[in-house]
Amino acid sequence: TSHGANLITKYLGAVGDQTKLLGAVSVGNYFDLYASSKKIGAFWDYMLAIILKMALRKQIREFRNLPEKLQFLECEKALGAKILRTKDFDELFTRRLLGYDSVAEYYKKFGCKNVLENIKKPLLCMQSLDDPICHYTEIPTEKSKVNENLIFYITKPGGHSAWIQGIFNQSI
C-alpha cells in the first residue's frame, strides 16, 4: 500500500487539475523514500525484503520471457541472492526495473513529498504513529498549511496501513 499511496500522490501532483479523479486516499505513504529507508527497523526491513522477493517469485514467469533488451533485470540473481534488507532487493531488481543508476537515486526521486504543493484535488492521507515502515517523523503535515487539498488523518495505532482490531483490542 505504501508504494500505491506514493504513486497516486505523485500522479495527483504531476497532473494537477487535469485529472478526472474527484479526490483520492493515500494510506501508509512514506512520502520521502530516502528518509524513510533510513528509519525502518531491521526486523521490518528484513520482512519487507522477503515480501518483495516472494512477489518477484510469483511473477518470475513473466520476467523470464522479457525481450533481450530487458535481460539486465537479472531476476534470477535477485531471487538467488541472500537478501537481508529492502535496499539489497532494490539494488538487484527494483532500481534496474525503474531505470535508476543507483538505489540512492531511486529512493531520492521516487518519493512524492516534493509534489504535494501541486495537488489540486482533495487527498486524504491516512497515517499511523506506530507504522514500522513509514516513520511518523516523515509525515509532511506542514504541507497542508500551504495546500488546502491535503488532509492528514493520523492515528496512534494502525501499524502499516492495517487499522484492524485484534488481540490487543486497541481503539483508534
PDB file of C-alpha atoms in Angstrom:
ATOM      1  CA  THR A   1       0.000   0.000   0.000  1.00  0.00           C
ATOM      2  CA  SER A   2       2.795   2.482   0.661  1.00  0.00           C
ATOM      3  CA  HIS A   3       4.025   2.248  -2.942  1.00  0.00           C
ATOM      4  CA  GLY A   4       0.464   2.623  -4.218  1.00  0.00           C
ATOM      5  CA  ALA A   5      -0.113   5.571  -1.899  1.00  0.00           C
ATOM      6  CA  ASN A   6       3.062   7.177  -3.168  1.00  0.00           C
ATOM      7  CA  LEU A   7       2.115   6.558  -6.815  1.00  0.00           C
ATOM      8  CA  ILE A   8      -1.383   8.049  -6.564  1.00  0.00           C
ATOM      9  CA  THR A   9       0.027  11.050  -4.716  1.00  0.00           C
ATOM     10  CA  LYS A  10       2.774  11.566  -7.319  1.00  0.00           C
ATOM     11  CA  TYR A  11       0.167  11.259 -10.071  1.00  0.00           C
ATOM     12  CA  LEU A  12      -2.066  13.902  -8.485  1.00  0.00           C
ATOM     13  CA  GLY A  13       0.921  16.199  -8.042  1.00  0.00           C
ATOM     14  CA  ALA A  14       2.023  15.697 -11.645  1.00  0.00           C
ATOM     15  CA  VAL A  15      -1.329  16.271 -13.353  1.00  0.00           C
ATOM     16  CA  GLY A  16      -2.761  18.956 -11.057  1.00  0.00           C
ATOM     17  CA  ASP A  17      -6.355  19.659 -12.044  1.00  0.00           C
ATOM     18  CA  GLN A  18      -6.018  17.711 -15.323  1.00  0.00           C
ATOM     19  CA  THR A  19      -7.382  14.504 -13.755  1.00  0.00           C
ATOM     20  CA  LYS A  20     -10.875  13.067 -13.847  1.00  0.00           C
ATOM     21  CA  LEU A  21     -10.467  11.938 -10.249  1.00  0.00           C
ATOM     22  CA  LEU A  22     -12.547  13.904  -7.794  1.00  0.00           C
ATOM     23  CA  GLY A  23     -10.168  13.059  -4.970  1.00  0.00           C
ATOM     24  CA  ALA A  24      -8.079  10.219  -3.588  1.00  0.00           C
ATOM     25  CA  VAL A  25      -6.931   8.462  -0.436  1.00  0.00           C
ATOM     26  CA  SER A  26      -3.306   7.742   0.418  1.00  0.00           C
ATOM     27  CA  VAL A  27      -2.778   5.050   3.079  1.00  0.00           C
ATOM     28  CA  GLY A  28       0.574   4.446   4.759  1.00  0.00           C
ATOM     29  CA  ASN A  29       2.530   6.689   2.405  1.00  0.00           C
ATOM     30  CA  TYR A  30       6.269   7.045   3.022  1.00  0.00           C
ATOM     31  CA  PHE A  31       6.339  10.440   1.192  1.00  0.00           C
ATOM     32  CA  ASP A  32      10.162  10.526   1.242  1.00  0.00           C
ATOM     33  CA  LEU A  33      11.502   7.052   0.449  1.00  0.00           C
ATOM     34  CA  TYR A  34      15.114   8.068   1.061  1.00  0.00           C
ATOM     35  CA  ALA A  35      14.435   9.416   4.567  1.00  0.00           C
ATOM     36  CA  SER A  36      12.039   6.607   5.466  1.00  0.00           C
ATOM     37  CA  SER A  37      14.507   3.944   4.340  1.00  0.00           C
ATOM     38  CA  LYS A  38      16.958   5.192   6.948  1.00  0.00           C
ATOM     39  CA  LYS A  39      14.412   4.882   9.777  1.00  0.00           C
ATOM     40  CA  ILE A  40      12.928   1.460   9.150  1.00  0.00           C
ATOM     41  CA  GLY A  41      13.860  -1.068  11.816  1.00  0.00           C
ATOM     42  CA  ALA A  42      15.993  -4.110  10.943  1.00  0.00           C
ATOM     43  CA  PHE A  43      13.154  -6.598  11.531  1.00  0.00           C
ATOM     44  CA  TRP A  44      10.662  -4.793   9.301  1.00  0.00           C
ATOM     45  CA  ASP A  45      13.324  -4.093   6.692  1.00  0.00           C
ATOM     46  CA  TYR A  46      14.087  -7.818   6.526  1.00  0.00           C
ATOM     47  CA  MET A  47      10.380  -8.761   6.415  1.00  0.00           C
ATOM     48  CA  LEU A  48       9.699  -6.281   3.618  1.00  0.00           C
ATOM     49  CA  ALA A  49      12.665  -7.640   1.651  1.00  0.00           C
ATOM     50  CA  ILE A  50      11.237 -11.172   1.968  1.00  0.00           C
ATOM     51  CA  ILE A  51       7.803  -9.965   0.812  1.00  0.00           C
ATOM     52  CA  LEU A  52       9.350  -8.265  -2.232  1.00  0.00           C
ATOM     53  CA  LYS A  53      11.314 -11.394  -3.076  1.00  0.00           C
ATOM     54  CA  MET A  54       8.160 -13.531  -2.758  1.00  0.00           C
ATOM     55  CA  ALA A  55       6.268 -11.143  -5.042  1.00  0.00           C
ATOM     56  CA  LEU A  56       9.002 -11.429  -7.667  1.00  0.00           C
ATOM     57  CA  ARG A  57       8.979 -15.210  -7.356  1.00  0.00           C
ATOM     58  CA  LYS A  58       5.229 -15.199  -8.116  1.00  0.00           C
ATOM     59  CA  GLN A  59       5.819 -13.094 -11.240  1.00  0.00           C
ATOM     60  CA  ILE A  60       9.027 -14.723 -12.419  1.00  0.00           C
ATOM     61  CA  ARG A  61       7.438 -16.424 -15.438  1.00  0.00           C
ATOM     62  CA  GLU A  62       6.541 -13.014 -16.851  1.00  0.00           C
ATOM     63  CA  PHE A  63      10.067 -11.706 -16.332  1.00  0.00           C
ATOM     64  CA  ARG A  64      11.731 -14.793 -17.824  1.00  0.00           C
ATOM     65  CA  ASN A  65      10.089 -14.031 -21.152  1.00  0.00           C
ATOM     66  CA  LEU A  66      11.385 -10.483 -21.362  1.00  0.00           C
ATOM     67  CA  PRO A  67      12.833  -9.227 -24.613  1.00  0.00           C
ATOM     68  CA  GLU A  68      16.634  -9.338 -24.863  1.00  0.00           C
ATOM     69  CA  LYS A  69      16.997  -5.627 -24.083  1.00  0.00           C
ATOM     70  CA  LEU A  70      15.398  -6.131 -20.655  1.00  0.00           C
ATOM     71  CA  GLN A  71      17.551  -9.043 -19.515  1.00  0.00           C
ATOM     72  CA  PHE A  72      19.608  -6.619 -17.392  1.00  0.00           C
ATOM     73  CA  LEU A  73      16.998  -7.042 -14.660  1.00  0.00           C
ATOM     74  CA  GLU A  74      18.723 -10.241 -13.547  1.00  0.00           C
ATOM     75  CA  CYS A  75      15.638 -11.681 -11.872  1.00  0.00           C
ATOM     76  CA  GLU A  76      17.328 -14.991 -11.116  1.00  0.00           C
ATOM     77  CA  LYS A  77      20.172 -13.195  -9.371  1.00  0.00           C
ATOM     78  CA  ALA A  78      17.703 -11.256  -7.230  1.00  0.00           C
ATOM     79  CA  LEU A  79      15.874 -14.458  -6.307  1.00  0.00           C
ATOM     80  CA  GLY A  80      19.054 -16.389  -5.546  1.00  0.00           C
ATOM     81  CA  ALA A  81      20.796 -13.717  -3.505  1.00  0.00           C
ATOM     82  CA  LYS A  82      20.859 -13.647   0.261  1.00  0.00           C
ATOM     83  CA  ILE A  83      18.726 -10.573   0.782  1.00  0.00           C
ATOM     84  CA  LEU A  84      18.665  -9.143   4.281  1.00  0.00           C
ATOM     85  CA  ARG A  85      17.405  -5.628   3.575  1.00  0.00           C
ATOM     86  CA  THR A  86      14.984  -3.949   1.218  1.00  0.00           C
ATOM     87  CA  LYS A  87      17.943  -1.988  -0.147  1.00  0.00           C
ATOM     88  CA  ASP A  88      19.547  -5.272  -1.264  1.00  0.00           C
ATOM     89  CA  PHE A  89      16.462  -6.231  -3.266  1.00  0.00           C
ATOM     90  CA  ASP A  90      16.125  -2.727  -4.668  1.00  0.00           C
ATOM     91  CA  GLU A  91      19.766  -2.815  -5.795  1.00  0.00           C
ATOM     92  CA  LEU A  92      19.390  -6.135  -7.581  1.00  0.00           C
ATOM     93  CA  PHE A  93      15.962  -5.565  -9.088  1.00  0.00           C
ATOM     94  CA  THR A  94      13.757  -2.520  -8.386  1.00  0.00           C
ATOM     95  CA  ARG A  95      16.123   0.288  -9.340  1.00  0.00           C
ATOM     96  CA  ARG A  96      17.026  -1.570 -12.549  1.00  0.00           C
ATOM     97  CA  LEU A  97      13.372  -2.142 -13.418  1.00  0.00           C
ATOM     98  CA  LEU A  98      12.613   1.553 -12.965  1.00  0.00           C
ATOM     99  CA  GLY A  99      15.743   2.757 -14.763  1.00  0.00           C
ATOM    100  CA  TYR A 100      17.692   4.329 -11.922  1.00  0.00           C
ATOM    101  CA  ASP A 101      21.502   4.215 -11.774  1.00  0.00           C
ATOM    102  CA  SER A 102      21.598   3.563  -8.040  1.00  0.00           C
ATOM    103  CA  VAL A 103      19.366   2.763  -5.090  1.00  0.00           C
ATOM    104  CA  ALA A 104      20.087   6.203  -3.633  1.00  0.00           C
ATOM    105  CA  GLU A 105      18.875   7.882  -6.828  1.00  0.00           C
ATOM    106  CA  TYR A 106      15.739   5.687  -6.846  1.00  0.00           C
ATOM    107  CA  TYR A 107      14.983   6.450  -3.191  1.00  0.00           C
ATOM    108  CA  LYS A 108      15.538  10.193  -3.624  1.00  0.00           C
ATOM    109  CA  LYS A 109      13.460  10.574  -6.797  1.00  0.00           C
ATOM    110  CA  PHE A 110      10.656   8.087  -6.182  1.00  0.00           C
ATOM    111  CA  GLY A 111       9.032   9.789  -3.191  1.00  0.00           C
ATOM    112  CA  CYS A 112       6.119  12.186  -3.587  1.00  0.00           C
ATOM    113  CA  LYS A 113       6.938  14.790  -0.928  1.00  0.00           C
ATOM    114  CA  ASN A 114       8.098  17.354  -3.478  1.00  0.00           C
ATOM    115  CA  VAL A 115       4.845  17.378  -5.470  1.00  0.00           C
ATOM    116  CA  LEU A 116       2.377  17.859  -2.617  1.00  0.00           C
ATOM    117  CA  GLU A 117       2.029  21.587  -3.293  1.00  0.00           C
ATOM    118  CA  ASN A 118       0.801  20.829  -6.837  1.00  0.00           C
ATOM    119  CA  ILE A 119      -2.154  18.639  -5.806  1.00  0.00           C
ATOM    120  CA  LYS A 120      -5.398  20.249  -6.957  1.00  0.00           C
ATOM    121  CA  LYS A 121      -7.911  17.599  -5.826  1.00  0.00           C
ATOM    122  CA  PRO A 122      -8.692  16.560  -2.236  1.00  0.00           C
ATOM    123  CA  LEU A 123      -6.247  13.973  -0.945  1.00  0.00           C
ATOM    124  CA  LEU A 124      -6.868  12.228   2.370  1.00  0.00           C
ATOM    125  CA  CYS A 125      -3.559  10.964   3.783  1.00  0.00           C
ATOM    126  CA  MET A 126      -4.117   8.282   6.433  1.00  0.00           C
ATOM    127  CA  GLN A 127      -1.064   7.540   8.560  1.00  0.00           C
ATOM    128  CA  SER A 128      -0.401   5.980  11.945  1.00  0.00           C
ATOM    129  CA  LEU A 129       2.179   6.945  14.518  1.00  0.00           C
ATOM    130  CA  ASP A 130       3.202   3.312  15.062  1.00  0.00           C
ATOM    131  CA  ASP A 131       3.829   2.482  11.407  1.00  0.00           C
ATOM    132  CA  PRO A 132       7.082   0.468  11.378  1.00  0.00           C
ATOM    133  CA  ILE A 133       7.676   1.073   7.650  1.00  0.00           C
ATOM    134  CA  CYS A 134       6.701   4.728   7.148  1.00  0.00           C
ATOM    135  CA  HIS A 135       8.137   6.616  10.103  1.00  0.00           C
ATOM    136  CA  TYR A 136       5.859   9.239  11.646  1.00  0.00           C
ATOM    137  CA  THR A 137       8.572  11.916  11.545  1.00  0.00           C
ATOM    138  CA  GLU A 138       8.371  11.809   7.749  1.00  0.00           C
ATOM    139  CA  ILE A 139       4.667  12.737   7.597  1.00  0.00           C
ATOM    140  CA  PRO A 140       4.726  16.209   5.980  1.00  0.00           C
ATOM    141  CA  THR A 141       1.745  17.708   7.789  1.00  0.00           C
ATOM    142  CA  GLU A 142       3.201  21.194   7.279  1.00  0.00           C
ATOM    143  CA  LYS A 143       2.319  20.874   3.578  1.00  0.00           C
ATOM    144  CA  SER A 144      -1.394  21.056   4.443  1.00  0.00           C
ATOM    145  CA  LYS A 145      -0.844  24.629   5.615  1.00  0.00           C
ATOM    146  CA  VAL A 146       0.037  25.679   2.063  1.00  0.00           C
ATOM    147  CA  ASN A 147      -2.324  23.334   0.215  1.00  0.00           C
ATOM    148  CA  GLU A 148      -5.912  23.034   1.415  1.00  0.00           C
ATOM    149  CA  ASN A 149      -6.394  19.885  -0.702  1.00  0.00           C
ATOM    150  CA  LEU A 150      -4.160  17.901   1.655  1.00  0.00           C
ATOM    151  CA  ILE A 151      -5.957  16.357   4.601  1.00  0.00           C
ATOM    152  CA  PHE A 152      -3.916  14.372   7.113  1.00  0.00           C
ATOM    153  CA  TYR A 153      -5.660  11.843   9.361  1.00  0.00           C
ATOM    154  CA  ILE A 154      -3.123  10.445  11.807  1.00  0.00           C
ATOM    155  CA  THR A 155      -3.928   7.809  14.396  1.00  0.00           C
ATOM    156  CA  LYS A 156      -1.844   6.456  17.276  1.00  0.00           C
ATOM    157  CA  PRO A 157      -2.312   2.757  16.455  1.00  0.00           C
ATOM    158  CA  GLY A 158      -2.709   1.419  12.967  1.00  0.00           C
ATOM    159  CA  GLY A 159       0.562  -0.177  12.003  1.00  0.00           C
ATOM    160  CA  HIS A 160       1.480  -0.127   8.362  1.00  0.00           C
ATOM    161  CA  SER A 161      -1.919   0.547   6.787  1.00  0.00           C
ATOM    162  CA  ALA A 162      -3.832  -2.019   8.808  1.00  0.00           C
ATOM    163  CA  TRP A 163      -6.085  -0.283  11.323  1.00  0.00           C
ATOM    164  CA  ILE A 164      -7.523  -3.570  12.467  1.00  0.00           C
ATOM    165  CA  GLN A 165      -8.613  -4.567  15.909  1.00  0.00           C
ATOM    166  CA  GLY A 166      -7.000  -7.710  17.122  1.00  0.00           C
ATOM    167  CA  ILE A 167      -5.801  -9.428  20.225  1.00  0.00           C
ATOM    168  CA  PHE A 168      -4.757  -6.124  21.786  1.00  0.00           C
ATOM    169  CA  ASN A 169      -8.204  -4.588  21.112  1.00  0.00           C
ATOM    170  CA  GLN A 170      -6.886  -1.055  20.649  1.00  0.00           C
ATOM    171  CA  SER A 171      -9.415   1.516  19.556  1.00  0.00           C
ATOM    172  CA  ILE A 172      -8.473   4.223  17.126  1.00  0.00           C
TER     173      ILE A 172
END
